[in-house]
Coordinates of C-alpha atoms in Angstrom, one line a residue:
X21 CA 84.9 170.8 62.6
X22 CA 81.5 172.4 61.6
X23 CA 80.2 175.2 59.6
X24 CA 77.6 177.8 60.9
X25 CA 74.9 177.3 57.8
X26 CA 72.5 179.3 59.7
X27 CA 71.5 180.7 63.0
X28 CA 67.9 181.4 64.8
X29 CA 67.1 184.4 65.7
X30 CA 64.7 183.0 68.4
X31 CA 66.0 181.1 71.6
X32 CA 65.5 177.8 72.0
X33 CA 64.4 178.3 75.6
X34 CA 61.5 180.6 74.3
X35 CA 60.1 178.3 72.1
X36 CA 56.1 178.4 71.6
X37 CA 55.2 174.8 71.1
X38 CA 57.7 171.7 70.5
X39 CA 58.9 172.0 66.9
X40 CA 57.2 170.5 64.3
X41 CA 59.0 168.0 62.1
X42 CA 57.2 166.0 58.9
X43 CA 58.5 163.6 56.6
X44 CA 57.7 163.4 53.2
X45 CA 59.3 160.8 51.2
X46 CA 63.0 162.2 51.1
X47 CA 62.5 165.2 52.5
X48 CA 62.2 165.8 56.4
X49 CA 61.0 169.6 57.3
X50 CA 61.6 170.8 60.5
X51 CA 58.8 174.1 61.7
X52 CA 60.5 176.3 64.6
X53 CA 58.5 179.0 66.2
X54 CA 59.5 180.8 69.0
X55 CA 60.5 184.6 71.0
X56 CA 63.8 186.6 69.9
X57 CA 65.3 188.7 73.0
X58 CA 62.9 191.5 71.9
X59 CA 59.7 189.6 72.5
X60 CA 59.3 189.0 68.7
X61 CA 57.8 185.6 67.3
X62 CA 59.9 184.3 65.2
X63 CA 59.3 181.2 62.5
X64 CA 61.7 179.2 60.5
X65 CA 61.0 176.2 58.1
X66 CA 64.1 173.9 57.5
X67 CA 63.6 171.8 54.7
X68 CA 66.3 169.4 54.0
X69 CA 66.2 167.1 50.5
X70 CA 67.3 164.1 49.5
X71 CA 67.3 162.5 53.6
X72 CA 69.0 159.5 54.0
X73 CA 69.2 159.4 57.4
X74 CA 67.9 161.2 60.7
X75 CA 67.8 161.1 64.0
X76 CA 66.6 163.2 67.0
X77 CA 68.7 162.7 70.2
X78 CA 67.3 163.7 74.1
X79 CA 68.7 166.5 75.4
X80 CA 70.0 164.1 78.6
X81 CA 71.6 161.7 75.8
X82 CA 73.5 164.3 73.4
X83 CA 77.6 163.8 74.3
X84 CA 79.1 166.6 72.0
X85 CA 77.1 169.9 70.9
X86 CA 79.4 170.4 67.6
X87 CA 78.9 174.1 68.2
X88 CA 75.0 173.6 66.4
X89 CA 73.5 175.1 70.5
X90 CA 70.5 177.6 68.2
X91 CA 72.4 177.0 64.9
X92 CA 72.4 175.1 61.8
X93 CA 75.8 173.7 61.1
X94 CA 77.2 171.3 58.7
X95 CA 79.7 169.1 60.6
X96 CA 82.7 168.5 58.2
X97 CA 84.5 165.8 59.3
X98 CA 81.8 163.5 60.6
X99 CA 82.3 160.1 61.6
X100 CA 78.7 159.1 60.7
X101 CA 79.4 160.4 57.3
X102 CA 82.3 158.0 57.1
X103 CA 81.0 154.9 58.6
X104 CA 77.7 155.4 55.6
X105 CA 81.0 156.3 53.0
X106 CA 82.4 153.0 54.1
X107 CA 79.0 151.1 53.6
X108 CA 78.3 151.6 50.2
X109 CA 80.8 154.2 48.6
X110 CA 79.5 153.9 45.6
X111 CA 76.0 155.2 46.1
X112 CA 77.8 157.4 48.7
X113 CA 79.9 158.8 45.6
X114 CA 76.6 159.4 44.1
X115 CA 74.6 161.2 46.8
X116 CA 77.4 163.1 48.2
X117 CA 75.4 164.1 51.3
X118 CA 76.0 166.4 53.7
X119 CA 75.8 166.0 57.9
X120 CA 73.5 169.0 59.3
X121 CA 73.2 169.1 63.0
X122 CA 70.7 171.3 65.2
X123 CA 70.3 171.3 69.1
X124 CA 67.3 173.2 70.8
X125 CA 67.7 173.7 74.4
X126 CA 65.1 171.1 76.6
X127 CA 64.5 169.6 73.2
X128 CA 67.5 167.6 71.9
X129 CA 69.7 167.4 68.9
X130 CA 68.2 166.9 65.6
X131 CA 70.8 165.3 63.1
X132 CA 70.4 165.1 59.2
X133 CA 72.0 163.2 56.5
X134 CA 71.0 164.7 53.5
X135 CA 72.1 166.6 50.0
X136 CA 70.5 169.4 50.4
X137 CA 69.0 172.2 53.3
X138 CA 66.7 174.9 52.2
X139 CA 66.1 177.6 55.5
X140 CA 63.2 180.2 55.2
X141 CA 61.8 182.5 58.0
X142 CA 58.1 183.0 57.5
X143 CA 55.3 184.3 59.2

């Protein structure tokens, strides 16, 4: 089960370069640029805090979407989640991170543990 947290307003078939991503100690930011159906450029910046895990997955190599095809969405019952809960639930207890997932079309799947997402359009 996931939650829409947010959704582009570009599509990930227009997009005008391969999106950026930069890591910066425990945060991981993600830059998206790209054309809404109106011809409009449109930029997003997804910062996410406190990363304790990522992972970028080939479009060719990405079994389940979770319903993240152009969105944002927190996946709610996530077996990676569970499996990191089962590691160490103590610091897990601590942390108590969250599972974001995004997949951009030719691009892949972009998934994020992490406590926190920020998501600001920009120009």
């Amino acid at each position: 089960m996931s939650k829409i947290i947010y959704e582009l307003k570009m599509f990930s078939s227009n997009l005008i370069k391969e999106p950026e991503f930069i890591i910066d100690g425990m945060k991981n930011i993600l830059k998206i640029e790209g054309y809404d159906d109106e011809g409009r450029i449109n930029k997003v910046k997804v910062e996410l805090d406190s990363v304790l895990c990522y992972k970028k997955t080939s479009t060719r190599f990405t079994p389940k979407l979770y319903d993240s095809y152009d969105k944002i969405v927190e996946l709610l019952d996530s077996d990676w989640l569970n499996e990191l809960k089962a590691i160490n639930n103590e610091y897990y207890d601590f942390w108590k991170p969250k599972h974001f997932i995004l997949f951009l079309d030719g691009i892949g799947m972009y998934e994020f543990i992490a406590c926190e997402i920020e998501i600001n359009e920009y120009e």
